[in-house]
mmCIF file of C-alpha atoms in Angstrom:
data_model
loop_
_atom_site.group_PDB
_atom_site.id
_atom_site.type_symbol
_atom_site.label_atom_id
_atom_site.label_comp_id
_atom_site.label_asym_id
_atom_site.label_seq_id
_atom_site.Cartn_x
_atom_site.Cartn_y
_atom_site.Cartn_z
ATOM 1 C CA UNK P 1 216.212 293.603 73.096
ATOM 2 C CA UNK P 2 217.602 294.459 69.594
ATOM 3 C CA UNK P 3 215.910 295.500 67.313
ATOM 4 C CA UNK P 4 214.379 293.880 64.707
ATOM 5 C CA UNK P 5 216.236 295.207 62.055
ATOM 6 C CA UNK P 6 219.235 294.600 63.975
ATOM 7 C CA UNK P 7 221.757 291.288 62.383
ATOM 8 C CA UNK P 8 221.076 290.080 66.239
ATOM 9 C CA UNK P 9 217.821 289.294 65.146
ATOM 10 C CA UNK P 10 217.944 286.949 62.301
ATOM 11 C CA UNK P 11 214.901 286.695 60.055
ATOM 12 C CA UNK P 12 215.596 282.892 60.595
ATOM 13 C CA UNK P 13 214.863 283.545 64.161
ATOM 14 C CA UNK P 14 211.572 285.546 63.309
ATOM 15 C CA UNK P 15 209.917 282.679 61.266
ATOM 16 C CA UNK P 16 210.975 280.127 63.441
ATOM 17 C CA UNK P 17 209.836 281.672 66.359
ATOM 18 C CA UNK P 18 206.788 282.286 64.723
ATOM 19 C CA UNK P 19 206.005 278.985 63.496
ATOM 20 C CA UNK P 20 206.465 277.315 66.876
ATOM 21 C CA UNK P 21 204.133 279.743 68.514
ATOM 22 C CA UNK P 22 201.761 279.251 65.616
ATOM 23 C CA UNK P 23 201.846 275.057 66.410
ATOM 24 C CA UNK P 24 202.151 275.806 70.533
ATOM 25 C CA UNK P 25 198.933 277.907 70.831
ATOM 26 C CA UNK P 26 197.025 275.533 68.185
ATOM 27 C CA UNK P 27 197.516 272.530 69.260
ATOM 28 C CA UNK P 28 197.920 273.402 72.913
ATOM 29 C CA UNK P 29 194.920 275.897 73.598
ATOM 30 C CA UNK P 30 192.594 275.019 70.618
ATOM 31 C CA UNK P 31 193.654 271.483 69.971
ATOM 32 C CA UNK P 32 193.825 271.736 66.230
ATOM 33 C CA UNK P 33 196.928 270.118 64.367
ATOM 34 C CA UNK P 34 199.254 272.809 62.673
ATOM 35 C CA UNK P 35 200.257 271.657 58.978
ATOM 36 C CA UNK P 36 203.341 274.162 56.961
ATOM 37 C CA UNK P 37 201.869 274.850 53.235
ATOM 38 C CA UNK P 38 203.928 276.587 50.899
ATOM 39 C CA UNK P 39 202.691 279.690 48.447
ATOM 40 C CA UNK P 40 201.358 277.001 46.134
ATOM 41 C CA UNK P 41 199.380 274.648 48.878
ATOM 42 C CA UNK P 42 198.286 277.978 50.032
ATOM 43 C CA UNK P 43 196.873 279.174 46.876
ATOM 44 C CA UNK P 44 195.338 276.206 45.938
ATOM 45 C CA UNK P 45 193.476 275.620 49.077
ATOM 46 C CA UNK P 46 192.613 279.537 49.327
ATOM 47 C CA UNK P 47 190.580 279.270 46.070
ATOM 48 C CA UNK P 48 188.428 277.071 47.516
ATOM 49 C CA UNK P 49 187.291 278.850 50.112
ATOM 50 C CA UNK P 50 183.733 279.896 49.669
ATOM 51 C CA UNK P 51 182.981 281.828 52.903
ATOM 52 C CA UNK P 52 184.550 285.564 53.866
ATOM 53 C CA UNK P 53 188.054 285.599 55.345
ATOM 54 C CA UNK P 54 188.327 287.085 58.345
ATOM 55 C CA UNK P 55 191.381 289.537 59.331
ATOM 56 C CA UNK P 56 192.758 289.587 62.681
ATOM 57 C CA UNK P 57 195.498 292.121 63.609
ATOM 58 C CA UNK P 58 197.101 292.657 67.144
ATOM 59 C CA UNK P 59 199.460 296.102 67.716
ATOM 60 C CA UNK P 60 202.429 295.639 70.036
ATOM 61 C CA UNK P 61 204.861 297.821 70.991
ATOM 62 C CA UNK P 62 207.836 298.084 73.111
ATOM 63 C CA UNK P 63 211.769 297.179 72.545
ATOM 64 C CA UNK P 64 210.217 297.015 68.608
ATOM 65 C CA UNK P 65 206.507 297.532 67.322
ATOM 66 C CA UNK P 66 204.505 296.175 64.731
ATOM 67 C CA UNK P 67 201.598 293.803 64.637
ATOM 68 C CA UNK P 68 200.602 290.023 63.978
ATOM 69 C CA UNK P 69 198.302 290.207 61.331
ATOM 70 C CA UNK P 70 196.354 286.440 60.747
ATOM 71 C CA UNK P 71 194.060 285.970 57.613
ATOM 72 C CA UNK P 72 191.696 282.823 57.948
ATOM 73 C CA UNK P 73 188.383 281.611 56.478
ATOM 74 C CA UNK P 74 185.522 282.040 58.473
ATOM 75 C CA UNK P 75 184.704 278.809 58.929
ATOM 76 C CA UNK P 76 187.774 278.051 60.667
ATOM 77 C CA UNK P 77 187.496 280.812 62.723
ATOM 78 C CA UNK P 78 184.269 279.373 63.520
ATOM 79 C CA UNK P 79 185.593 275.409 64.001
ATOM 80 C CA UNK P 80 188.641 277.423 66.296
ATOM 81 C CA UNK P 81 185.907 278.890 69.137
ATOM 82 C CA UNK P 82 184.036 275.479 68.961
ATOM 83 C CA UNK P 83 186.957 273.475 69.822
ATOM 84 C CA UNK P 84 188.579 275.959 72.424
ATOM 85 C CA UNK P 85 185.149 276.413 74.130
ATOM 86 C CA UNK P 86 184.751 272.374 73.562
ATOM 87 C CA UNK P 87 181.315 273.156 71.988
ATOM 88 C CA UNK P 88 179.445 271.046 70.226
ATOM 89 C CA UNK P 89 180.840 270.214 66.341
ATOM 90 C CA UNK P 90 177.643 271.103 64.851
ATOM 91 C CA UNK P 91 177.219 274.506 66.816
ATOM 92 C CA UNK P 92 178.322 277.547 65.164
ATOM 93 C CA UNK P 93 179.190 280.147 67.343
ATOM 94 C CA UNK P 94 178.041 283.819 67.621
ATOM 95 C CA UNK P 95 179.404 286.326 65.237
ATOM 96 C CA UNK P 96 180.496 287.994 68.482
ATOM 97 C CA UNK P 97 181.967 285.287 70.042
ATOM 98 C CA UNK P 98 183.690 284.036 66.768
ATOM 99 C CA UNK P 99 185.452 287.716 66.506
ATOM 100 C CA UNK P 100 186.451 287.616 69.716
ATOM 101 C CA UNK P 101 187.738 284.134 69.882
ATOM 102 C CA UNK P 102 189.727 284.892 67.178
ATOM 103 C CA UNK P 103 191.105 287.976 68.402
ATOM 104 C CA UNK P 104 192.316 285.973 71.676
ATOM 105 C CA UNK P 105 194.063 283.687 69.023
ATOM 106 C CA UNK P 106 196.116 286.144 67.497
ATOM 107 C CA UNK P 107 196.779 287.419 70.430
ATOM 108 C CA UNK P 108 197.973 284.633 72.271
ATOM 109 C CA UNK P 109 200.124 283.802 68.760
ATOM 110 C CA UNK P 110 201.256 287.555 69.188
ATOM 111 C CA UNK P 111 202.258 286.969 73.046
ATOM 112 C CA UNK P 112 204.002 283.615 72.366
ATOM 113 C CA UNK P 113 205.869 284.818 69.474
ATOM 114 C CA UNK P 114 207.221 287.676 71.283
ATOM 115 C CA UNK P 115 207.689 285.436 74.110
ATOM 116 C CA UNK P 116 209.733 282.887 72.198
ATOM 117 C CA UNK P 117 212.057 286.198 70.856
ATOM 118 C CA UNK P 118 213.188 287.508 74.251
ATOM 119 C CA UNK P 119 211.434 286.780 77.720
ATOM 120 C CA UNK P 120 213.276 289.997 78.945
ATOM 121 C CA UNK P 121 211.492 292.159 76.972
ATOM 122 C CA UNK P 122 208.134 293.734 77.764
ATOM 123 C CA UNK P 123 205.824 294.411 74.934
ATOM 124 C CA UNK P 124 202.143 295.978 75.575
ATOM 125 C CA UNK P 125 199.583 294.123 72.812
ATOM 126 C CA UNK P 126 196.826 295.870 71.930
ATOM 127 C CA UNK P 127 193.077 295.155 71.839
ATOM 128 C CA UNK P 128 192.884 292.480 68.575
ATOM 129 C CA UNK P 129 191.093 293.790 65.433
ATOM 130 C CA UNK P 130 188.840 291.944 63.681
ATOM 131 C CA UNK P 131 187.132 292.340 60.114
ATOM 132 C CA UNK P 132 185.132 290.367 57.609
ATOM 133 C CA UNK P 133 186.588 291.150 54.599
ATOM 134 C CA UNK P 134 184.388 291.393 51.542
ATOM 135 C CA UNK P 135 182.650 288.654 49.092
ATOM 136 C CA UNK P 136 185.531 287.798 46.765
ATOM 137 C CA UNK P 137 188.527 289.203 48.746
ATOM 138 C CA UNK P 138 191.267 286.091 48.885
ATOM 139 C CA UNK P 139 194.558 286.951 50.651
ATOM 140 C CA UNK P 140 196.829 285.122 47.755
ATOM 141 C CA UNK P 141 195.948 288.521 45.577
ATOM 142 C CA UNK P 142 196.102 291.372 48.133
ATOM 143 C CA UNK P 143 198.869 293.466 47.903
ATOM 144 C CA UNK P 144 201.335 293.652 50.693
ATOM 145 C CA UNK P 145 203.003 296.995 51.060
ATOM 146 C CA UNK P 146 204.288 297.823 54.334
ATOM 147 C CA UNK P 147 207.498 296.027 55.804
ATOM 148 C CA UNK P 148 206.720 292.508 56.408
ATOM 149 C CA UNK P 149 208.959 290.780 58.984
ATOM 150 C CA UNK P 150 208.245 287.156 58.395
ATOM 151 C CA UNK P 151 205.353 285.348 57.197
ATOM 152 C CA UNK P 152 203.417 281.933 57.858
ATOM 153 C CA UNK P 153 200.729 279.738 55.465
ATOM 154 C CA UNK P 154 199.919 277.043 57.064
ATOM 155 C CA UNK P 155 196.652 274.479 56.678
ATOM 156 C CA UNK P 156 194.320 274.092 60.282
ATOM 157 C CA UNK P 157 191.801 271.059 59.792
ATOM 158 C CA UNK P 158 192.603 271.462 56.084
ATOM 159 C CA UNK P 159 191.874 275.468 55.743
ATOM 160 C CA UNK P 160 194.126 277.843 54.723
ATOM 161 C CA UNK P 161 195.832 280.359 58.020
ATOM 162 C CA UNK P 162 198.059 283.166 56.827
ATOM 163 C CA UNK P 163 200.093 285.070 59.543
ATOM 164 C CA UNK P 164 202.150 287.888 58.772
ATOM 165 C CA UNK P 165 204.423 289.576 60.877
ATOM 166 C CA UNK P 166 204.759 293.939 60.104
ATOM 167 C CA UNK P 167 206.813 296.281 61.350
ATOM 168 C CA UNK P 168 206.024 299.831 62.281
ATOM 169 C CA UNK X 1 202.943 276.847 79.541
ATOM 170 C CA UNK X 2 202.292 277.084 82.966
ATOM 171 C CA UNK X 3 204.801 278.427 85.730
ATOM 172 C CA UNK X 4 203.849 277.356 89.071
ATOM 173 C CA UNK X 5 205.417 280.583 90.833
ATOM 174 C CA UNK X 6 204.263 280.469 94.754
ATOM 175 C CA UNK X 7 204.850 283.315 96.638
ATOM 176 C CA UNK X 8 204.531 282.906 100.054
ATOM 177 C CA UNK X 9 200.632 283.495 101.635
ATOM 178 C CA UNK X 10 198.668 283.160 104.436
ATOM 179 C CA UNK X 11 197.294 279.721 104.528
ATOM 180 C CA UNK X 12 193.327 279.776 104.303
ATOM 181 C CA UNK X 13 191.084 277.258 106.487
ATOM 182 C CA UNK X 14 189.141 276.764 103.658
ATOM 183 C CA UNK X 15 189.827 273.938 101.699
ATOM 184 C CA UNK X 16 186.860 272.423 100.905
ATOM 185 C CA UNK X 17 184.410 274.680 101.422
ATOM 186 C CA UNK X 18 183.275 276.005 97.989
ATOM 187 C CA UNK X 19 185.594 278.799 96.110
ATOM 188 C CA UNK X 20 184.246 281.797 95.191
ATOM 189 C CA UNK X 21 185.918 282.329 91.877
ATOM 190 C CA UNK X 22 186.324 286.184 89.922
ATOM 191 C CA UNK X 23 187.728 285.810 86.450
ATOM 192 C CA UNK X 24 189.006 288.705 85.190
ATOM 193 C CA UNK X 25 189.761 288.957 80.978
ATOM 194 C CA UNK X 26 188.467 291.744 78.498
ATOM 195 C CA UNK X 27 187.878 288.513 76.359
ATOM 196 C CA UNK X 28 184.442 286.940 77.066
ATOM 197 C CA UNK X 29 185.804 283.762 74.711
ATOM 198 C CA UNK X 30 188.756 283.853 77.401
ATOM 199 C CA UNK X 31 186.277 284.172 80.768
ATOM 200 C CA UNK X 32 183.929 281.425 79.062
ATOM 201 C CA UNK X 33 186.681 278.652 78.644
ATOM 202 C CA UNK X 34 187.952 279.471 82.514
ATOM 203 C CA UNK X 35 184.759 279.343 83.608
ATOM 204 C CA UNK X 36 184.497 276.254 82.182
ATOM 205 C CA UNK X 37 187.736 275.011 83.061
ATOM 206 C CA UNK X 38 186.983 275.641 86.603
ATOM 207 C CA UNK X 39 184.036 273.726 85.987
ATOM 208 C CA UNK X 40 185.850 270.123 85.050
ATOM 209 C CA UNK X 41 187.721 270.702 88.165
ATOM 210 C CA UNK X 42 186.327 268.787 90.073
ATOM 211 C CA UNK X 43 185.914 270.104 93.567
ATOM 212 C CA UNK X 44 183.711 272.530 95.316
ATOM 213 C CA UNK X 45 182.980 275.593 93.506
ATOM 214 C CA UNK X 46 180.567 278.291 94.866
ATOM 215 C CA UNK X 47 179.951 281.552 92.850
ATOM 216 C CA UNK X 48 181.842 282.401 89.779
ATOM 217 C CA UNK X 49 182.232 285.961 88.912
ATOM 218 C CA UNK X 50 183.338 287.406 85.789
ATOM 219 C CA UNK X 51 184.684 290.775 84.508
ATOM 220 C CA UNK X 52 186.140 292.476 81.830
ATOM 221 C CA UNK X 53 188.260 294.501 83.537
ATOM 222 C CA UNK X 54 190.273 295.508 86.041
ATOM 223 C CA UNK X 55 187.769 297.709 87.355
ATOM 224 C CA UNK X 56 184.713 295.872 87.019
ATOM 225 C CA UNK X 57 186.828 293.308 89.246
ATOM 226 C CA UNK X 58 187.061 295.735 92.084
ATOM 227 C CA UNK X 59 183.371 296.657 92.082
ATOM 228 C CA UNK X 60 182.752 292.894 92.910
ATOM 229 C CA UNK X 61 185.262 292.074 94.961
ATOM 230 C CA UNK X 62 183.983 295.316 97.547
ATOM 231 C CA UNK X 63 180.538 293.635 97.250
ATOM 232 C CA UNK X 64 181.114 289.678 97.302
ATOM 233 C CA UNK X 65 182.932 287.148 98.552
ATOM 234 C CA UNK X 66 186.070 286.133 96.555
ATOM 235 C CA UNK X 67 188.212 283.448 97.372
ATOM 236 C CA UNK X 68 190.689 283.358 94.291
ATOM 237 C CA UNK X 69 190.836 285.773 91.196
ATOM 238 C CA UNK X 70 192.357 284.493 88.027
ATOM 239 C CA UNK X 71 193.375 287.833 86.141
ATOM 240 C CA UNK X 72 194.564 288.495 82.653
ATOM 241 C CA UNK X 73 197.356 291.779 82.362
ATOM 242 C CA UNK X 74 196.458 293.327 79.129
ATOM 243 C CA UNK X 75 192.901 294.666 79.555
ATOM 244 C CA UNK X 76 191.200 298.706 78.712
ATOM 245 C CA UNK X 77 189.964 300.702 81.089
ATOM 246 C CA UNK X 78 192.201 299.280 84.220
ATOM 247 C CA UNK X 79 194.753 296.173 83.588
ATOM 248 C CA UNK X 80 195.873 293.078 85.464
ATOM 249 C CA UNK X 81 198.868 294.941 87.018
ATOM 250 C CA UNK X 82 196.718 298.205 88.204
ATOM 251 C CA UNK X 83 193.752 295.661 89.455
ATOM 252 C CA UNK X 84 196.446 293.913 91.941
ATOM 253 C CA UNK X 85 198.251 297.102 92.958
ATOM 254 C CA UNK X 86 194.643 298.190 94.078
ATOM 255 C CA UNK X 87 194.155 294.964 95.654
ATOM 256 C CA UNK X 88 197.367 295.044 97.637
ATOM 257 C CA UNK X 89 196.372 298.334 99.150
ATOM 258 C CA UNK X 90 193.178 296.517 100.986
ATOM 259 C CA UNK X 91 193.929 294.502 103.934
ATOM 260 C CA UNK X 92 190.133 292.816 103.206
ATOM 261 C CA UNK X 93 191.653 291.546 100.747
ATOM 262 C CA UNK X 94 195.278 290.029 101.519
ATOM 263 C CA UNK X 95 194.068 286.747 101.348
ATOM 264 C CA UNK X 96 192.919 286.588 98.116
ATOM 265 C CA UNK X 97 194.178 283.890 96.211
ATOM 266 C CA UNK X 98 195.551 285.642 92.929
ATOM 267 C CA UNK X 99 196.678 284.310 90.205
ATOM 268 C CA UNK X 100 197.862 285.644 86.359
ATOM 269 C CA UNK X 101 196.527 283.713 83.161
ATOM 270 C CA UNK X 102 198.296 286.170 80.279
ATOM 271 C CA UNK X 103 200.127 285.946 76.974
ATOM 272 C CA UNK X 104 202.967 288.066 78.997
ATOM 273 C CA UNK X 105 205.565 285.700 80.322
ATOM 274 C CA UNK X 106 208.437 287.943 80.869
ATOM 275 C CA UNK X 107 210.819 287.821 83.796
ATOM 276 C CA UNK X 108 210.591 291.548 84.222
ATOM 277 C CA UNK X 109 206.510 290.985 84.469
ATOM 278 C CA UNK X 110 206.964 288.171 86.455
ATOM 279 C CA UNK X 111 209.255 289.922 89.134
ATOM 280 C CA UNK X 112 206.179 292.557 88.754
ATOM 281 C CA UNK X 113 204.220 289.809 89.890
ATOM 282 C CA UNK X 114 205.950 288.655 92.620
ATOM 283 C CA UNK X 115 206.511 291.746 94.151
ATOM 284 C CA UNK X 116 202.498 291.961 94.372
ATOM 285 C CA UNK X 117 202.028 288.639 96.107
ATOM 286 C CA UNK X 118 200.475 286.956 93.007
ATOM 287 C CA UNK X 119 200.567 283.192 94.019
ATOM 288 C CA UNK X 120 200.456 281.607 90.383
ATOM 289 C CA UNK X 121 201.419 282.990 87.172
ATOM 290 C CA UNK X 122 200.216 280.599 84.327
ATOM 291 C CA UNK X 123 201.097 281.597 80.674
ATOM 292 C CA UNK X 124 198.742 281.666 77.898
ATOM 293 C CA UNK X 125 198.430 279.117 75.843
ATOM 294 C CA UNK X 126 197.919 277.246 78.574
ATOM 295 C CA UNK X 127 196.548 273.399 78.844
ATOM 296 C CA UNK X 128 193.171 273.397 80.667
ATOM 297 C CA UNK X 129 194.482 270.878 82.961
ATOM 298 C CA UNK X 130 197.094 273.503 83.859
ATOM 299 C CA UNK X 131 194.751 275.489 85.727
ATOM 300 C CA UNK X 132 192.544 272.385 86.677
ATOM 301 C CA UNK X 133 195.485 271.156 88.526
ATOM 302 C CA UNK X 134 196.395 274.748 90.248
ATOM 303 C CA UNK X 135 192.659 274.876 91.149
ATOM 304 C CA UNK X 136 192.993 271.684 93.266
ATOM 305 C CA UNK X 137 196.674 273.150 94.863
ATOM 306 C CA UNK X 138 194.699 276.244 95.687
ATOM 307 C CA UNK X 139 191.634 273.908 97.516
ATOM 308 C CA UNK X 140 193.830 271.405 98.864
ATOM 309 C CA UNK X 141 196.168 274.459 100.752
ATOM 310 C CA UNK X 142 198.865 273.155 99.441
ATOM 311 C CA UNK X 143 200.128 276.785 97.860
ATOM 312 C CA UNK X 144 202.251 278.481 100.760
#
């Protein structure tokens, strides 16, 4: 597979491989409708989040590495277990089991993307990461330094999803 | 997405006596929805097992009775590839339904598959009627 730096890999191809495995493993696994924002959408919606964000990252490696990194409210990463798990509305799930959910959701976004790049390839994903980031922390203000291959807001149930795409 | 790869297997004379199922994911969110996906199936299912990895599985297939394992391939300790080259080395155990649930849908991992007599290889995200439906192939014998 080339490498992602390579012109045979168009960033093009990157984000839009990206956004359908973003809508595939949403609405197929977790039955939640997928909705683009752009940076102002985003923004706007991200201020009004009153609960922590959670940040989910999943390593790969193989004919490239990097990692999926997905920044989401907590209360959608709550709403996401509860309607994969087809819990009831009103539950709120475990801490534990919210992390984890979560983690499976970047990874299968992770797995699809890659998927959706090359189905030759063989990539090894990592255990997911998860962390509550602190009181206050919003995702619109943090600064990104490390090479960012493509990157996705979008709005789940009317929350704010960020999903960028690093290199190593 | 779900591939419906058959390789070809021994029939079993089981089909509707209860399944023994062992699901196999380093994800307890993951074992929880197939466990309850196996649940809305709606035919006869005995004892399901679950474990978080590869190794785990092995402890309870050498003590229980397994009819079908649903494995995931990216897992610590021992993954979905090392569980089933341990299981093809047991003759106990060459009947065992076996079947892939993972986020890997490569040709070069499903040839890797193959070559280990999986019977199904369904790709994550998958519908839950996806594995519903390969749950009643598997009871009705109709996977050869």
């Amino acid at each position: 597979m080339s490498s992602a730096k390579s012109p045979a890999l168009m960033s093009s191809d990157l984000h839009d491989a990206l956004q359908r495995a973003l809508i595939e493993v949403s609405e197929n696994a977790f039955f939640v409708f997928v909705e683009p924002a752009n940076a102002t959408q985003f923004a706007a919606a991200a201020d009004q989040v009153t609960t922590a964000w959670l940040k989910v990252s999943v390593t790969f490696a193989g004919a490239f590495s990097g990692s999926v990194e997905i920044a989401l409210p907590e209360t959608l990463g709550g709403w996401l277990v509860t309607s994969l798990l087809g819990m009831d509305t009103q539950q709120t799930p475990a801490e534990s089991q919210m992390f984890d959910g979560v983690g499976e959701f970047a990874n299968m976004v992770c797995g699809a993307w890659l998927s959706k790049l090359s189905n030759k390839a063989m990539f090894e994903l990592r255990v997911p990461a998860v962390t509550r980031m602190s009181q206050g922390w919003n995702p619109v203000a943090e600064t990104r330094g490390r090479e960012e291959l493509a990157c996705r807001m979008v709005m789940l149930n009317d929350l704010p999803m960020r999903v960028l795409i690093r290199s190593n | 997405m779900a591939d419906v790869n058959m390789s070809q297997s021994n029939p079993t004379t089981t089909a509707m006596k209860p399944l023994n199922i062992l699901i196999v994911d380093d994800s307890a969110t993951m074992r929880a929805l197939l466990h309850r996906v196996v649940g809305l199936a709606d035919l006869p299912i005995g004892t399901i097992y679950q474990a978080p990895n590869g190794l785990e599985a092995l402890k309870i297939l050498e003590t229980c009775s397994v009819q079908a394992v649903f494995t995931d391939l990216n897992m610590p300790v021992m993954n979905g590839m090392e569980l089933l080259r341990e299981m093809a080395k047991r003759d106990a155990w060459k009947d065992l339904l076996r079947i892939i649930i993972s986020t890997d849908g490569s040709k070069l991992r499903r040839d890797e598959a193959r070559e280990l007599n999986v019977n199904l290889y369904v790709e994550k995200p998958f519908r839950p009627e996806v594995v519903r439906d390969v749950l009643c192939q598997i009871a009705s014998a109709d996977v050869l």
